Amino acid sequence: MDFFLVSLIKIVVVFGAFMTTLAYLQWVERKVLAHIQLRLGPQRVGPHGLLQPLADVIKLATKEGLIPANVNTFFYILAPFLAVSLALISIAVIPFGPEIELFGVRTNLELTSLNIGVLLILAISSVGVYGIALGGWASNNKYSLMGGLRSSAQMISYELPMTIALATPLLVLNTLDLRQIAERQGGGWFWNWTAFSYPPLLFIAFIVFLISAFAETNRVPFDLPEAENELVAGFHTEYSSLAFAGFFMAEYANMVTITCVSTTIFLGGWHPPFPAPYSNFVPTALFWFFGGVLLFHGLTQPARRWDRFTFPAFGVISLGLGAIFLLAATVLPIIGQILLPVFWFVAKVGLLLFLFIWVRGTLPRFRYDQLMRFTWTFLFPVALGCLLLTGLGVALFG
Amino acid sequence: MIPMPNLDVLGFLVLATFAVLCGLSVILQKHAVASALSLVGVMGSLAVLYLMLGAEFLAAVQMIVYAGAIMVLFVFVIMLLNSGSERPAKARYFAYLVGIPSLLAFLGVISFFILKELPNTSSVQFGAFTQGGPAPVGRLLFTQYLLPFEVTSLLVLIAIIGAMVLAKKEID
């Protein structure tokens, strides 16, 4: 009974957090892109546009769901469902923290533990292409079809370097269980993480994995399936309302999943970058620093009228969060055992997500032949070389 | 004695039914994309069956290689050629006359052999087999089945080189 109850609570918490992340990731992306381009971004709905995701959801849900004439209705409706459900599965095997004990119940901070966790994620990501390819094909539109075809070709090609780059750290870690992978990197400084072992081989593998991840999630600079100056909107040109929202959500969910996977496998999962007693105070310091900056900025030099109220408010919230983390690190270890690992995990995932957005604001799109030549003549040999050299290293020193 | 229907048996029945229905759909669909996707359904349900039998590694590989790579390529090519839906060929009287009896005979032979073999084998127990993880499979591949494994990889290499040679050839 305990098992079911605990699992149910964990599912509710993870699902809620995941959905909120997806909604607000889009807000963060718009804000960051806007500031990269010297704009303000969403500003109207709520303070600093914070309620914009809610408004977008209402807008998308109340729009008319149109099924165009001459589409293959079954596959046209099936495609967004496939895309969303496959994108949401993988989060179930990601470990967010160590084993904890709460009110006498011991449980792992994850939904489920599989001894083939890495393989499951690879399987789901390789099947994920069906949603996009089918959506493009069933729409009966040449632009959609081109988008779907490009997406399939791109995902098949980039899966190869991605899988090889993912296999390289597994040589060092010697397991396919994501929990054990994270646990084996802990207990010390950041050079225990796989990305920094056998330097620079595994760091190169990490970079190869990240580049392939951009292509797998159809993000800039590899967003040719939806290149709007050639293909209108690519595979989801003919979609509207919640079906469109499904594709949109699937893209962001894939992004979150792939950053979680790279955090777990390459960046030490929930482990802090340096040993425990000192790293426990880093969250407090960070939150208090941000709170101080916001308070100072809002009270002394507000740029706009509302900043006088919103900046100090966010500053106080940030100070409060810092205080909670200070309590968690010192006198309330029962909260600390959950909050501190989750903080480090979320911080690493957040940094990688920021990298995704940063790249989108910086790099132009590849041409299609460049995209294919890049993976087959550069990325794939590099990943293969890394795998072989790491194998040699493990055989000699491991 | 009839075993009590538990969750495993129920799961098996659902998956087996789904697999057979998808298999029928592969040959009955008029459109090539629909057939290919039905085949993906067959492979997916087979993967879950492997998982229930304890062959986790095989299940994952089934999804990655068959459903994720080979069938994606199939669907890709079908979409690239953009073949329309086929009209079913008009069946002739002769086809019915020969086809149905030979189908029945074939089914009869198959079921005869299955029934003949069945009493000798003990029925499968779900959860009894635990050596299906990546480690035991890898150990077997590199010890007992090393030669077939290497020969297969050589065969695949020859096939890749052959495909490249054929693709490089100029079409006159």
PDB file of C-alpha atoms in Angstrom, chain A residues 209-310:
ATOM      1  CA  PHE A 209      25.896  14.483 -27.670  1.00  0.00           C
ATOM      2  CA  LEU A 210      24.726  18.067 -27.146  1.00  0.00           C
ATOM      3  CA  ILE A 211      25.025  18.925 -30.854  1.00  0.00           C
ATOM      4  CA  SER A 212      23.080  15.795 -31.783  1.00  0.00           C
ATOM      5  CA  ALA A 213      20.521  16.685 -29.130  1.00  0.00           C
ATOM      6  CA  PHE A 214      19.887  19.992 -30.892  1.00  0.00           C
ATOM      7  CA  ALA A 215      19.192  18.064 -34.092  1.00  0.00           C
ATOM      8  CA  GLU A 216      17.052  15.426 -32.362  1.00  0.00           C
ATOM      9  CA  THR A 217      14.797  18.076 -30.862  1.00  0.00           C
ATOM     10  CA  ASN A 218      14.609  20.009 -34.164  1.00  0.00           C
ATOM     11  CA  ARG A 219      16.019  23.160 -32.622  1.00  0.00           C
ATOM     12  CA  VAL A 220      17.992  25.977 -34.227  1.00  0.00           C
ATOM     13  CA  PRO A 221      20.475  25.623 -35.954  1.00  0.00           C
ATOM     14  CA  PHE A 222      18.992  22.284 -37.074  1.00  0.00           C
ATOM     15  CA  ASP A 223      15.335  23.322 -37.316  1.00  0.00           C
ATOM     16  CA  LEU A 224      15.023  22.590 -41.036  1.00  0.00           C
ATOM     17  CA  PRO A 225      11.766  20.620 -40.564  1.00  0.00           C
ATOM     18  CA  GLU A 226      10.112  23.938 -39.739  1.00  0.00           C
ATOM     19  CA  ALA A 227      12.266  26.367 -41.713  1.00  0.00           C
ATOM     20  CA  GLU A 228       9.654  29.062 -42.093  1.00  0.00           C
ATOM     21  CA  ASN A 229      11.203  30.898 -45.018  1.00  0.00           C
ATOM     22  CA  GLU A 230      11.122  27.730 -47.131  1.00  0.00           C
ATOM     23  CA  LEU A 231       8.345  25.574 -45.697  1.00  0.00           C
ATOM     24  CA  VAL A 232       5.801  28.010 -44.134  1.00  0.00           C
ATOM     25  CA  ALA A 233       5.840  26.170 -40.797  1.00  0.00           C
ATOM     26  CA  GLY A 234       7.014  22.729 -41.874  1.00  0.00           C
ATOM     27  CA  PHE A 235       5.322  19.609 -40.586  1.00  0.00           C
ATOM     28  CA  HIS A 236       2.728  21.434 -38.468  1.00  0.00           C
ATOM     29  CA  THR A 237       1.586  23.909 -41.143  1.00  0.00           C
ATOM     30  CA  GLU A 238      -1.905  22.392 -41.328  1.00  0.00           C
ATOM     31  CA  TYR A 239      -2.396  21.977 -37.589  1.00  0.00           C
ATOM     32  CA  SER A 240      -4.374  24.310 -35.371  1.00  0.00           C
ATOM     33  CA  SER A 241      -5.675  24.523 -31.818  1.00  0.00           C
ATOM     34  CA  LEU A 242      -4.714  21.735 -29.393  1.00  0.00           C
ATOM     35  CA  ALA A 243      -3.153  19.548 -32.088  1.00  0.00           C
ATOM     36  CA  PHE A 244      -0.678  22.331 -32.788  1.00  0.00           C
ATOM     37  CA  ALA A 245      -0.202  22.805 -29.047  1.00  0.00           C
ATOM     38  CA  GLY A 246       0.612  19.083 -28.866  1.00  0.00           C
ATOM     39  CA  PHE A 247       3.499  19.393 -31.320  1.00  0.00           C
ATOM     40  CA  PHE A 248       4.663  22.522 -29.551  1.00  0.00           C
ATOM     41  CA  MET A 249       4.593  20.820 -26.165  1.00  0.00           C
ATOM     42  CA  ALA A 250       6.355  17.738 -27.546  1.00  0.00           C
ATOM     43  CA  GLU A 251       9.276  19.870 -28.743  1.00  0.00           C
ATOM     44  CA  TYR A 252       9.734  21.438 -25.321  1.00  0.00           C
ATOM     45  CA  ALA A 253       9.241  18.125 -23.515  1.00  0.00           C
ATOM     46  CA  ASN A 254      11.932  16.550 -25.698  1.00  0.00           C
ATOM     47  CA  MET A 255      14.210  19.438 -24.858  1.00  0.00           C
ATOM     48  CA  VAL A 256      13.688  18.999 -21.110  1.00  0.00           C
ATOM     49  CA  THR A 257      14.134  15.219 -21.348  1.00  0.00           C
ATOM     50  CA  ILE A 258      17.344  15.389 -23.332  1.00  0.00           C
ATOM     51  CA  THR A 259      18.865  17.978 -20.978  1.00  0.00           C
ATOM     52  CA  CYS A 260      17.880  15.776 -18.018  1.00  0.00           C
ATOM     53  CA  VAL A 261      19.581  12.805 -19.691  1.00  0.00           C
ATOM     54  CA  SER A 262      22.776  14.716 -20.397  1.00  0.00           C
ATOM     55  CA  THR A 263      22.791  16.040 -16.826  1.00  0.00           C
ATOM     56  CA  THR A 264      22.398  12.536 -15.424  1.00  0.00           C
ATOM     57  CA  ILE A 265      24.922  10.821 -17.655  1.00  0.00           C
ATOM     58  CA  PHE A 266      27.583  13.486 -18.220  1.00  0.00           C
ATOM     59  CA  LEU A 267      27.226  16.095 -15.476  1.00  0.00           C
ATOM     60  CA  GLY A 268      26.871  13.978 -12.356  1.00  0.00           C
ATOM     61  CA  GLY A 269      23.100  14.091 -11.908  1.00  0.00           C
ATOM     62  CA  TRP A 270      22.120  15.631  -8.589  1.00  0.00           C
ATOM     63  CA  HIS A 271      25.666  15.832  -7.183  1.00  0.00           C
ATOM     64  CA  PRO A 272      27.059  19.302  -6.376  1.00  0.00           C
ATOM     65  CA  PRO A 273      30.294  20.380  -8.120  1.00  0.00           C
ATOM     66  CA  PHE A 274      32.276  20.316  -4.865  1.00  0.00           C
ATOM     67  CA  PRO A 275      31.973  18.387  -1.574  1.00  0.00           C
ATOM     68  CA  ALA A 276      28.927  18.572   0.624  1.00  0.00           C
ATOM     69  CA  PRO A 277      29.358  20.839   3.699  1.00  0.00           C
ATOM     70  CA  TYR A 278      30.312  23.905   1.618  1.00  0.00           C
ATOM     71  CA  SER A 279      28.176  23.276  -1.478  1.00  0.00           C
ATOM     72  CA  ASN A 280      25.081  23.169   0.737  1.00  0.00           C
ATOM     73  CA  PHE A 281      25.308  26.942   1.196  1.00  0.00           C
ATOM     74  CA  VAL A 282      25.665  27.769  -2.500  1.00  0.00           C
ATOM     75  CA  PRO A 283      21.863  27.898  -3.136  1.00  0.00           C
ATOM     76  CA  THR A 284      21.412  30.335  -0.232  1.00  0.00           C
ATOM     77  CA  ALA A 285      24.238  32.545  -1.460  1.00  0.00           C
ATOM     78  CA  LEU A 286      22.883  32.578  -5.003  1.00  0.00           C
ATOM     79  CA  PHE A 287      19.296  33.342  -3.966  1.00  0.00           C
ATOM     80  CA  TRP A 288      20.395  36.083  -1.567  1.00  0.00           C
ATOM     81  CA  PHE A 289      22.639  37.608  -4.232  1.00  0.00           C
ATOM     82  CA  PHE A 290      19.776  37.715  -6.755  1.00  0.00           C
ATOM     83  CA  GLY A 291      17.390  39.007  -4.106  1.00  0.00           C
ATOM     84  CA  GLY A 292      19.820  41.781  -3.191  1.00  0.00           C
ATOM     85  CA  VAL A 293      20.329  42.794  -6.813  1.00  0.00           C
ATOM     86  CA  LEU A 294      16.584  42.861  -7.457  1.00  0.00           C
ATOM     87  CA  LEU A 295      15.864  44.876  -4.304  1.00  0.00           C
ATOM     88  CA  PHE A 296      18.616  47.372  -5.081  1.00  0.00           C
ATOM     89  CA  HIS A 297      17.624  47.711  -8.713  1.00  0.00           C
ATOM     90  CA  GLY A 298      13.900  48.015  -8.000  1.00  0.00           C
ATOM     91  CA  LEU A 299      14.224  50.513  -5.147  1.00  0.00           C
ATOM     92  CA  THR A 300      16.936  52.797  -6.527  1.00  0.00           C
ATOM     93  CA  GLN A 301      16.652  52.820 -10.319  1.00  0.00           C
ATOM     94  CA  PRO A 302      13.355  51.391 -11.605  1.00  0.00           C
ATOM     95  CA  ALA A 303      13.306  51.664 -15.410  1.00  0.00           C
ATOM     96  CA  ARG A 304       9.524  51.401 -15.702  1.00  0.00           C
ATOM     97  CA  ARG A 305       6.681  52.348 -13.422  1.00  0.00           C
ATOM     98  CA  TRP A 306       5.810  48.818 -12.303  1.00  0.00           C
ATOM     99  CA  ASP A 307       9.402  47.830 -11.630  1.00  0.00           C
ATOM    100  CA  ARG A 308       9.231  49.778  -8.366  1.00  0.00           C
ATOM    101  CA  PHE A 309       6.832  47.133  -7.016  1.00  0.00           C
ATOM    102  CA  THR A 310       7.605  43.967  -8.957  1.00  0.00           C
TER     103      THR A 310
END
